[in-house]
Tab-separated table of C-alpha atoms in Angstrom:
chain	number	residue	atom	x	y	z
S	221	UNK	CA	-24.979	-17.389	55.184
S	222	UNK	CA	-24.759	-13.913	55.877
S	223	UNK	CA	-21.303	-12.280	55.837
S	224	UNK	CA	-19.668	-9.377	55.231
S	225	UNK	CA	-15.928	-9.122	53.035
S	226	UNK	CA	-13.826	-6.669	51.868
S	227	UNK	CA	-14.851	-7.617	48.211
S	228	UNK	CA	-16.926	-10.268	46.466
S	229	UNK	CA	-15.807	-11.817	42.999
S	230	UNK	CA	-18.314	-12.935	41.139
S	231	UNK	CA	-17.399	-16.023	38.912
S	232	UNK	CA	-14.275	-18.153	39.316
S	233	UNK	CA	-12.578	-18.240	35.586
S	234	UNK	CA	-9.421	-17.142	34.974
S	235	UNK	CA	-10.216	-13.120	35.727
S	236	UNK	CA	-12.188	-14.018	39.077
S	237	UNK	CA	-9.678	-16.608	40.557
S	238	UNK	CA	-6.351	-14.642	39.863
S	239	UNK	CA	-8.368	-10.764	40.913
S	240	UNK	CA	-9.178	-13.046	44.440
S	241	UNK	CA	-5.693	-14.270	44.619
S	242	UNK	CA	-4.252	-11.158	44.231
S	243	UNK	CA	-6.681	-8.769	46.672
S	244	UNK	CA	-6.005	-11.818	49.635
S	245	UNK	CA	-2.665	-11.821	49.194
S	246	UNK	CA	-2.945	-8.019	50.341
S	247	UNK	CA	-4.572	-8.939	53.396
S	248	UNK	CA	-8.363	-8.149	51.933
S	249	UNK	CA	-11.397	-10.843	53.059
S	250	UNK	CA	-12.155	-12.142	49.935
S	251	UNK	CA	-15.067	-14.417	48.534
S	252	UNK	CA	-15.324	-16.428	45.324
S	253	UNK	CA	-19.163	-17.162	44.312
S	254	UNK	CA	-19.084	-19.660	41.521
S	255	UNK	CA	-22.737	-21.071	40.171
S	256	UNK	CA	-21.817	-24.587	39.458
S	257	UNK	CA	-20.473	-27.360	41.446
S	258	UNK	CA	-16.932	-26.805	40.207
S	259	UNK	CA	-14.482	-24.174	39.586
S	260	UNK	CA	-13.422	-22.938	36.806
S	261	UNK	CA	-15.203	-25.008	34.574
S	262	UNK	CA	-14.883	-23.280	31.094
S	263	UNK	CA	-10.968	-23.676	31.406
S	264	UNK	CA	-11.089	-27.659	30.751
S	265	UNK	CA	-12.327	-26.747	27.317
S	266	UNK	CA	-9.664	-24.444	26.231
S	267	UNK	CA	-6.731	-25.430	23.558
S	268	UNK	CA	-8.795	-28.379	23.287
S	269	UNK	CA	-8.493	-29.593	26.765
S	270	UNK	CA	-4.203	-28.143	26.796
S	271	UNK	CA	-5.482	-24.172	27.585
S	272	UNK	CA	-3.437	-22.094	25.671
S	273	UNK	CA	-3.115	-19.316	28.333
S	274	UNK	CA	-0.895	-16.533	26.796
S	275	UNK	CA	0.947	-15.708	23.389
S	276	UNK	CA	4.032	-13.997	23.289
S	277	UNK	CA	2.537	-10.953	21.176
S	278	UNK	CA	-0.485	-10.708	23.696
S	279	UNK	CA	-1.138	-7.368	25.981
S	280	UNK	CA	1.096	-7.693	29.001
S	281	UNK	CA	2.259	-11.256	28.098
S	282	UNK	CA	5.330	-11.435	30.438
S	283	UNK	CA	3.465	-10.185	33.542
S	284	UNK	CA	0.823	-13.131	32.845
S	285	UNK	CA	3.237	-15.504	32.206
S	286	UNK	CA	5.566	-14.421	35.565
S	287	UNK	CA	2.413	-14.496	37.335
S	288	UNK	CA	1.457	-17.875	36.489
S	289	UNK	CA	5.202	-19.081	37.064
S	290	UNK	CA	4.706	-17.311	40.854
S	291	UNK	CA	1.620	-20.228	41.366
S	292	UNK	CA	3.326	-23.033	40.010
S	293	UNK	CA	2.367	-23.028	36.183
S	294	UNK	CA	5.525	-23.987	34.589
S	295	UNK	CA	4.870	-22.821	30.561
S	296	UNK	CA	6.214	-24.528	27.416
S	297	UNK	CA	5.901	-22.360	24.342
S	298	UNK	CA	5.313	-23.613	21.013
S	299	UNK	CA	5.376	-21.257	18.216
S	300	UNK	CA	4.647	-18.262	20.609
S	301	UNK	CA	1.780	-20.172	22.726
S	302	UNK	CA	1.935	-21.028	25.948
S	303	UNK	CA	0.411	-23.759	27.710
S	304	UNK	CA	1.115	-26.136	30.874
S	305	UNK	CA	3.606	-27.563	30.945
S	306	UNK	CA	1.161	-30.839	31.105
S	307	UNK	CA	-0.669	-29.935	28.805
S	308	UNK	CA	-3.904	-30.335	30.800
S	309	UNK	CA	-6.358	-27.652	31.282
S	310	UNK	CA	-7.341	-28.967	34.664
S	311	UNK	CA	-3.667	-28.651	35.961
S	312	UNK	CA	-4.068	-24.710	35.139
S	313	UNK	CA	-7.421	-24.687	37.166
S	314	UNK	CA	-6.103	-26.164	39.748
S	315	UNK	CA	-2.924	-23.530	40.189
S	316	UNK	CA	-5.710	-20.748	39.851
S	317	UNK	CA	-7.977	-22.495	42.505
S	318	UNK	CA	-4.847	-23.606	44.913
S	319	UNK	CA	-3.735	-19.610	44.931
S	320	UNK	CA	-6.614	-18.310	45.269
S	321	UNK	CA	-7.016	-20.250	48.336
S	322	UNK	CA	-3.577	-20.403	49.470
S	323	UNK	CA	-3.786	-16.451	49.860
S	324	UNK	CA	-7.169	-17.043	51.843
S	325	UNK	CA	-10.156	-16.340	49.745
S	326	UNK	CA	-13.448	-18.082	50.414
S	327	UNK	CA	-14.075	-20.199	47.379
S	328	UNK	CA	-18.365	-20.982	47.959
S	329	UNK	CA	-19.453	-22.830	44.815
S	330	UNK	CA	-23.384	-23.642	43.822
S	331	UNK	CA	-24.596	-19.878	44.533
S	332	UNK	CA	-26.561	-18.922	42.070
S	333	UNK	CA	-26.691	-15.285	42.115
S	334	UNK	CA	-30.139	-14.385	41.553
S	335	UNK	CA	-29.907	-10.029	43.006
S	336	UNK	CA	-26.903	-8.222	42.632
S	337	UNK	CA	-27.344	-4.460	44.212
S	338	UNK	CA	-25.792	-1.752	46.022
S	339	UNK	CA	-27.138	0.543	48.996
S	340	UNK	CA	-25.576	2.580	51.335
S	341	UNK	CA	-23.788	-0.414	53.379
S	342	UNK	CA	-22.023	-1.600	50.115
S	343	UNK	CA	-22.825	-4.333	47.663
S	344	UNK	CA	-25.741	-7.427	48.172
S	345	UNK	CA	-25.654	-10.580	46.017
S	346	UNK	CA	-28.263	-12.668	46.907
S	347	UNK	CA	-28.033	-16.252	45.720
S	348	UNK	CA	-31.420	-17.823	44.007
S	349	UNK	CA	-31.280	-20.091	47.800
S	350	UNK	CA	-32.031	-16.815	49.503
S	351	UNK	CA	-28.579	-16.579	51.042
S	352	UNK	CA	-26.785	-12.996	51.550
S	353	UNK	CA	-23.231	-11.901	51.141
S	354	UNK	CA	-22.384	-8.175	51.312
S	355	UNK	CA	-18.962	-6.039	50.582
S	356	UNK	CA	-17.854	-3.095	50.115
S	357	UNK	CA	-16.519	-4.235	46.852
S	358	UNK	CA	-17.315	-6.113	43.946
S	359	UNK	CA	-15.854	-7.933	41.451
S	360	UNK	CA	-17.799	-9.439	37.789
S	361	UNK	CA	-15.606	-11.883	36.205
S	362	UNK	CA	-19.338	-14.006	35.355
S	363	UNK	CA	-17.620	-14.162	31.587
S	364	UNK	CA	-19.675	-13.974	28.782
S	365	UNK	CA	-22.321	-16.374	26.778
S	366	UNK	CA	-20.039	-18.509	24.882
S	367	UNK	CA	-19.806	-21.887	25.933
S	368	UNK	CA	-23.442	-21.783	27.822
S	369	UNK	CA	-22.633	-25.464	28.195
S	370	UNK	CA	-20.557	-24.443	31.052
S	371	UNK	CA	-22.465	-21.955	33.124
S	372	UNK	CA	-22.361	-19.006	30.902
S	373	UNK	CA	-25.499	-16.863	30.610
S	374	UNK	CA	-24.709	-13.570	30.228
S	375	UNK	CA	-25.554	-12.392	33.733
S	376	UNK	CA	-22.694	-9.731	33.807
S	377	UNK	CA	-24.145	-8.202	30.687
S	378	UNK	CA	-27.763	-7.793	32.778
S	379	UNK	CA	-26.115	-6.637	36.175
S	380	UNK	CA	-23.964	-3.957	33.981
S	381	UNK	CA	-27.165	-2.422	32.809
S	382	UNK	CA	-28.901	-2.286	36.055
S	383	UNK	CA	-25.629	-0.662	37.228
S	384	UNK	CA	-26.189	1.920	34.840
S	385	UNK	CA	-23.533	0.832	32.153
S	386	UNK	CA	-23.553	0.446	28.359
S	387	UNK	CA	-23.227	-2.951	27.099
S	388	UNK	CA	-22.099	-3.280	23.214
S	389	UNK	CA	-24.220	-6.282	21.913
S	390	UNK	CA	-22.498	-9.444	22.040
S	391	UNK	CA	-22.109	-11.860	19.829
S	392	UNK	CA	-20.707	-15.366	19.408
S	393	UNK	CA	-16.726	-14.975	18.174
S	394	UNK	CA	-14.202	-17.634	17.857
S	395	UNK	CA	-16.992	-20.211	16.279
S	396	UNK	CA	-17.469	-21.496	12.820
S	397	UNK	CA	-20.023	-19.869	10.262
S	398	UNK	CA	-22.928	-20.400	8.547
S	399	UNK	CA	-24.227	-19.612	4.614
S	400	UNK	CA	-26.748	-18.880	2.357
S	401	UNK	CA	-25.067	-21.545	-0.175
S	402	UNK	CA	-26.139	-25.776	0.421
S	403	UNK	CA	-22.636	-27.468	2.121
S	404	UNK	CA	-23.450	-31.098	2.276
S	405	UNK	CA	-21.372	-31.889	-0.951
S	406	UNK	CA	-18.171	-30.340	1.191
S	407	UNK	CA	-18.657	-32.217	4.220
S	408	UNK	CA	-15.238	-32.974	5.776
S	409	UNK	CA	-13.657	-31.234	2.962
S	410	UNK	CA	-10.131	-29.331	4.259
S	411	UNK	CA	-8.390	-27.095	2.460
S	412	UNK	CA	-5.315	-24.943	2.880
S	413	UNK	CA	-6.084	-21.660	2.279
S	414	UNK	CA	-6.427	-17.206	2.694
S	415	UNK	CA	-10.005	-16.338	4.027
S	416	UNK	CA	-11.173	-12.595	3.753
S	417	UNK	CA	-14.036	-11.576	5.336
S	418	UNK	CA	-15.682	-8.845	3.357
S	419	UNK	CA	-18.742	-6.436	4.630
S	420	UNK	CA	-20.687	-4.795	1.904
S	421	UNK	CA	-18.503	-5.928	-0.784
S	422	UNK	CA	-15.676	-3.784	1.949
S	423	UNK	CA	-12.354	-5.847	2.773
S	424	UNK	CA	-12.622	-6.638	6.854
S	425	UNK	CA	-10.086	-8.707	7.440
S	426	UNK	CA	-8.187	-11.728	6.006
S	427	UNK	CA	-6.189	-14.960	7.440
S	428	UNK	CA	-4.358	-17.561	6.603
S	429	UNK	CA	-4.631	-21.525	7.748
S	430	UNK	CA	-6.372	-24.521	6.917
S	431	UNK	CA	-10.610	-24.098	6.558
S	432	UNK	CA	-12.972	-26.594	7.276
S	433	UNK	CA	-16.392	-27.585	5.875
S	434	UNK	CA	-19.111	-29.474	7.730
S	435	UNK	CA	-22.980	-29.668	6.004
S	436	UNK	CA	-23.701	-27.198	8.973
S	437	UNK	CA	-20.818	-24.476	7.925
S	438	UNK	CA	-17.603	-23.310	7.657
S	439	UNK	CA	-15.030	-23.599	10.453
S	440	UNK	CA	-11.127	-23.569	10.818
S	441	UNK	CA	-8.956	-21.084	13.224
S	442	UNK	CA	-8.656	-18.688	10.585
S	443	UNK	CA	-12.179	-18.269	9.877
S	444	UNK	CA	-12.575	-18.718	13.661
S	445	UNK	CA	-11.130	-15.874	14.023
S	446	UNK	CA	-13.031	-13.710	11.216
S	447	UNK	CA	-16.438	-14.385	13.141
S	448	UNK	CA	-15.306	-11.812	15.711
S	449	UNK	CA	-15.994	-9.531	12.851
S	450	UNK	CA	-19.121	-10.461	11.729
S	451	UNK	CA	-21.726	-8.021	13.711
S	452	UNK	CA	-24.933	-7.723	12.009
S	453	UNK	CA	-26.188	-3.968	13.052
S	454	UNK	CA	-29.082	-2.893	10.614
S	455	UNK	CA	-29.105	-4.256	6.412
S	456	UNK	CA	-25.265	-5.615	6.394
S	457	UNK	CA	-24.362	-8.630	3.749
S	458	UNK	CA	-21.071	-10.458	4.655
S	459	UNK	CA	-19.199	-12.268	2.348
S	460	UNK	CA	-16.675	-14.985	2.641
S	461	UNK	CA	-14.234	-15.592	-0.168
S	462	UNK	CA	-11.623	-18.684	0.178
S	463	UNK	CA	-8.346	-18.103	-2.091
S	464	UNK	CA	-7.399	-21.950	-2.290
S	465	UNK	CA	-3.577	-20.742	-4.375
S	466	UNK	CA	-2.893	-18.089	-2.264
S	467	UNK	CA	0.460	-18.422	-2.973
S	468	UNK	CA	0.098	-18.167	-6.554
S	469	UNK	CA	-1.299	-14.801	-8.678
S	470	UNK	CA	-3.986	-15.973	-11.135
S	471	UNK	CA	-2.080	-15.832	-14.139
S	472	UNK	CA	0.039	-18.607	-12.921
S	473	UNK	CA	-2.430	-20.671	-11.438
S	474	UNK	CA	-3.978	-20.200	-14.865
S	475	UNK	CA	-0.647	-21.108	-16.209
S	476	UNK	CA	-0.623	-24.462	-13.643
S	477	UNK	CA	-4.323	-26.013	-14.468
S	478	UNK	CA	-3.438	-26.001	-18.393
S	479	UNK	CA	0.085	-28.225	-17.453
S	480	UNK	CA	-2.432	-30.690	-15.359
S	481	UNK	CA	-4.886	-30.498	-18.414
S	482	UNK	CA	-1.890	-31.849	-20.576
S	483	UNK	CA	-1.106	-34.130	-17.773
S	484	UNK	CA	-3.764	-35.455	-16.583
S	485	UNK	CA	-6.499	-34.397	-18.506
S	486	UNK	CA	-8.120	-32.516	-15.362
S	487	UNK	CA	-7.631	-28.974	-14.335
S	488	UNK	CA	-7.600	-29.499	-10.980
S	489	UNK	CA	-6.616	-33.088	-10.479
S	490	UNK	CA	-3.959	-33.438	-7.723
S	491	UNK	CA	-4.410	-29.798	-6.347
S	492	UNK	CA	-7.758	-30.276	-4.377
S	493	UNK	CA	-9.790	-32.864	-2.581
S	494	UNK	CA	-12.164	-34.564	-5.077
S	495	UNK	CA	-14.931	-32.881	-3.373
S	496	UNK	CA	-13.911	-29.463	-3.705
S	497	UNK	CA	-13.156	-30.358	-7.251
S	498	UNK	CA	-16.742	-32.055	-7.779
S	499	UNK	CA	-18.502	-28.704	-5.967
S	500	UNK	CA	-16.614	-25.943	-7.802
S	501	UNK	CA	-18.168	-27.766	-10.820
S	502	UNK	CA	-21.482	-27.210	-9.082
S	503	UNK	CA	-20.678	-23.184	-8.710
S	504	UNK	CA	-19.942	-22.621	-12.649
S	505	UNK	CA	-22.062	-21.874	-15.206
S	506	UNK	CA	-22.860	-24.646	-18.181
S	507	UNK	CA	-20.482	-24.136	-20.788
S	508	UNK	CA	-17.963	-22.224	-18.788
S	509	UNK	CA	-15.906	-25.145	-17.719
S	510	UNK	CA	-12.357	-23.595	-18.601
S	511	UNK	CA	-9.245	-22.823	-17.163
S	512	UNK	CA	-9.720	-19.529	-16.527
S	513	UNK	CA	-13.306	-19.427	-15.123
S	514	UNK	CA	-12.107	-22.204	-12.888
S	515	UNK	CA	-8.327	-20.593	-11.809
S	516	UNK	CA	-10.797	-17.464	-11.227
S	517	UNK	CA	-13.749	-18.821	-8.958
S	518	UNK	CA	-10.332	-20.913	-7.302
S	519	UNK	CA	-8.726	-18.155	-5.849
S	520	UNK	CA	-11.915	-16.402	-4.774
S	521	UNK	CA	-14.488	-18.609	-3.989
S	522	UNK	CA	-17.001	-16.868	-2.350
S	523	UNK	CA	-20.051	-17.748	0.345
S	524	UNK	CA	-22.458	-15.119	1.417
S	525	UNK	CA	-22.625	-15.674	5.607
S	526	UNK	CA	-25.910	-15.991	6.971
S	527	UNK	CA	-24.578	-15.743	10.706
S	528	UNK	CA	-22.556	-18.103	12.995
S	529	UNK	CA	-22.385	-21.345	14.883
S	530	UNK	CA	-24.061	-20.077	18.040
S	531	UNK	CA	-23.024	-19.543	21.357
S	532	UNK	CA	-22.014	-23.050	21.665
S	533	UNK	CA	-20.046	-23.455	19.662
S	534	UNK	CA	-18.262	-19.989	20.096
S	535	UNK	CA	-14.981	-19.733	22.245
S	536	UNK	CA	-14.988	-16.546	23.351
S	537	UNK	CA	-17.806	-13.271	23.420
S	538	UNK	CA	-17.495	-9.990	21.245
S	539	UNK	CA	-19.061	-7.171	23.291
S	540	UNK	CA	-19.214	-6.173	26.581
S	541	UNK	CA	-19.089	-3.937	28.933
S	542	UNK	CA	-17.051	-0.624	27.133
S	543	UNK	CA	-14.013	0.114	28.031
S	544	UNK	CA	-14.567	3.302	28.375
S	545	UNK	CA	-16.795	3.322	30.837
S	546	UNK	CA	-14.053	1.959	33.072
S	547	UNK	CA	-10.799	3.219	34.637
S	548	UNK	CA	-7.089	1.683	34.210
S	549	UNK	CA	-8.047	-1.107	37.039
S	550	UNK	CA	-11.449	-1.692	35.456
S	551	UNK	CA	-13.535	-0.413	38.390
S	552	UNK	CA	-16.422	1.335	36.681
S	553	UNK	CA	-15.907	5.189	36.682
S	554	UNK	CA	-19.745	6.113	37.510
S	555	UNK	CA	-20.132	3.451	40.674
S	556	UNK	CA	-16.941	3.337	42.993
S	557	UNK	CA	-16.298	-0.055	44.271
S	558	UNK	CA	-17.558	-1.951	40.991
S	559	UNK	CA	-15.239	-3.874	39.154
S	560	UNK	CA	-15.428	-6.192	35.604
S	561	UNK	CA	-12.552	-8.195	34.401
S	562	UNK	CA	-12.342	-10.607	31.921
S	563	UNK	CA	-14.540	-11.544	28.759
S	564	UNK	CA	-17.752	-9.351	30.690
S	565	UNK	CA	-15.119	-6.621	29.010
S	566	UNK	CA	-15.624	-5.476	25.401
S	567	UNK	CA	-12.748	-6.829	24.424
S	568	UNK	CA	-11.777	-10.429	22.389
S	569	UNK	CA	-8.797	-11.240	20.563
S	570	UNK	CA	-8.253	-14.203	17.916
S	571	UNK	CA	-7.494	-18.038	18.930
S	572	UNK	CA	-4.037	-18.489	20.343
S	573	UNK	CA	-4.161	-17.658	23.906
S	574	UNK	CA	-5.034	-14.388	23.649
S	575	UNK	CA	-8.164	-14.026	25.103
S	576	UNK	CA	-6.792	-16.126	28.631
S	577	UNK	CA	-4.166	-13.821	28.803
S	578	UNK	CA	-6.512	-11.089	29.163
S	579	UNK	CA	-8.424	-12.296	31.539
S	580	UNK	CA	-5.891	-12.762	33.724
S	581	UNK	CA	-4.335	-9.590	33.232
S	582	UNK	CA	-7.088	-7.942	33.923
S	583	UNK	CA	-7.494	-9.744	37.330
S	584	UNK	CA	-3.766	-8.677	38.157
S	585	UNK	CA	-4.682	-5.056	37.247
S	586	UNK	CA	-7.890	-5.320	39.738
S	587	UNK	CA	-5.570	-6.599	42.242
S	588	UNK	CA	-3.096	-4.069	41.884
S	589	UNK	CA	-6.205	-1.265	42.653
S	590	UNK	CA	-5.964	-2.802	45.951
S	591	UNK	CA	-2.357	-2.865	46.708
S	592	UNK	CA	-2.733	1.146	46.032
């Protein structure tokens, strides 16, 4: 296998299969090198097997969402997410594989790239084999390291740096978290409530939605989506703190545990599960069992993060190759031909089709280089 093609995508998610689509359509030889035996793998996991692909307030939203109408993805929304219509991740795949070959691009899957390089003639890969595909172009849509279940290593980071790029650290995002403080009395415990995320005692960020405790840590979308946040650079402390009455101020929830004292002779009886109320009585100090110590520990409960679930666990990668480094069609500014798209990017939004989205706008922006 030794071939020449106008450009060579690298990795067939999302970024790689519509960036392919759209240079073939042009009239550009095209070839999709995919390390495992099938395409697209990583896609069967998202929205829990129904791939949210887009959100109505992501970047470029309605050009994603006309372009995956133009292949045959008819959306439904539901409360600004789109999915399938199925609601089957491997119907989406299939679309993405189906135009990508429709348009005539060379899907080859089981090439392990081992040497990725350019010379005067244009780019090499090299797979680990020994086999050789060149082109004047290339394209890195390898994604990141989350989900390393499905392929992902991290090899776009590496081939970035020999390229001469700066890569921002990444981290696991999208993924539960773990804590200094023991868990196993929570296990299975759920609980409505506002998470903030604080950094040196420094407000971060804060959602809303239902959290989730397992002996291992503490998971939910909203806290999901705090672990993009949580970067550990040199000496920083992060702090969780879970406001279980968000909708009350403290005065009334104050106000509500002395009615359930007089009516049921507990606190918190009827406004938590028995767990929670059995492990806040773990957090407080003997002889402080009142109201107000509890209303106050209730609405800010707070667990000092120790890191995160790992990168399997995580959805999606933080870091990345900088944007600034790269022009408005993601080719890299300091080595013509060179292309990243998707999650390789420095760039990761919170659960809800977001993160999709941009990977597939960023493959339509690559392919629009091309239609220059």
């Amino acid at each position: 296998m030794n071939k020449h093609f106008d450009v060579i995508v690298i990795g067939s998610g999302p970024s790689g299969m519509t960036a392919a689509a759209r240079i073939a359509s042009l009239g550009k030889s095209v070839a999709v090198l995919e390390r495992n035996e099938e395409f697209s793998k990583k896609i069967f996991a998202t929205g829990n097997g129904r791939c949210n692909f887009s959100n109505e307030n992501a970047l470029d939203a309605k050009r994603v969402i006309d372009y995956c109408a133009s292949i045959g993805i008819v959306a439904c929304k539901e409360e600004g997410r789109f999915y399938p219509r199925s609601k089957e991740a491997a119907s989406f795949a299939s679309a993405l594989y189906s135009a990508a070959e429709k348009e005539g691009a060379v899907l080859i899957n089981n090439f392990l790239a081992k040497l990725v390089q350019k010379n005067e003639q244009g780019f090499i890969v090299e797979s680990e084999s020994g086999d050789k595909l060149s082109s004047d172009n290339l394209v890195i849509a390898t994604g990141g390291k989350a989900g390393i279940q499905y392929g992902c290593y991290g090899d776009g980071f590496k081939w970035a740096k020999d390229f001469g790029l700066e890569v921002k650290k990444p981290i696991p995002a999208l993924c539960g978290l773990t804590t200094k403080e023991e868990l196993s009395l929570l296990h299975g415990v759920r609980v409505d409530a506002r998470v903030s995320l604080y950094k040196n005692e420094e407000l971060v960020a804060s959602d809303d939605g239902e959290v989730q405790f397992t002996k291992d840590g503490i998971s939910g979308i909203c806290v999901m989506n705090l672990s993009r946040f949580v970067r550990y650079e040199n000496e920083e402390k992060y702090t969780l703190s879970i406001d279980m009455y968000k909708e009350l101020s403290k005065e009334a929830l104050l106000n509500l545990f002395k009615e359930q004292i007089e009516k049921r002779g507990c606190a918190m009886d009827g406004l938590v599960p028995e767990k929670m109320h059995d492990y806040l009585h773990t957090r407080i100090e003997p002889g402080m069992h009142n109201p107000m110590v509890m209303a106050g520990l209730s609405k800010d409960l707070r667990f000092e993060i120790t890191g995160s679930l790992g990168w399997k666990n995580a959805q999606v990668t933080s870091g990345g190759v900088e944007l600034g480094q790269l022009d408005g069609n993601y080719q890299a500014k300091k080595v013509p031909g060179l292309f990243f798209a998707g999650e390789v990017i420095d760039y990761d939004g919170p659960c809800g089709g977001y993160n999709i989205n941009w990977a597939i706008k960023t493959g339509l922006d690559i392919g629009e280089y091309f239609s220059k």
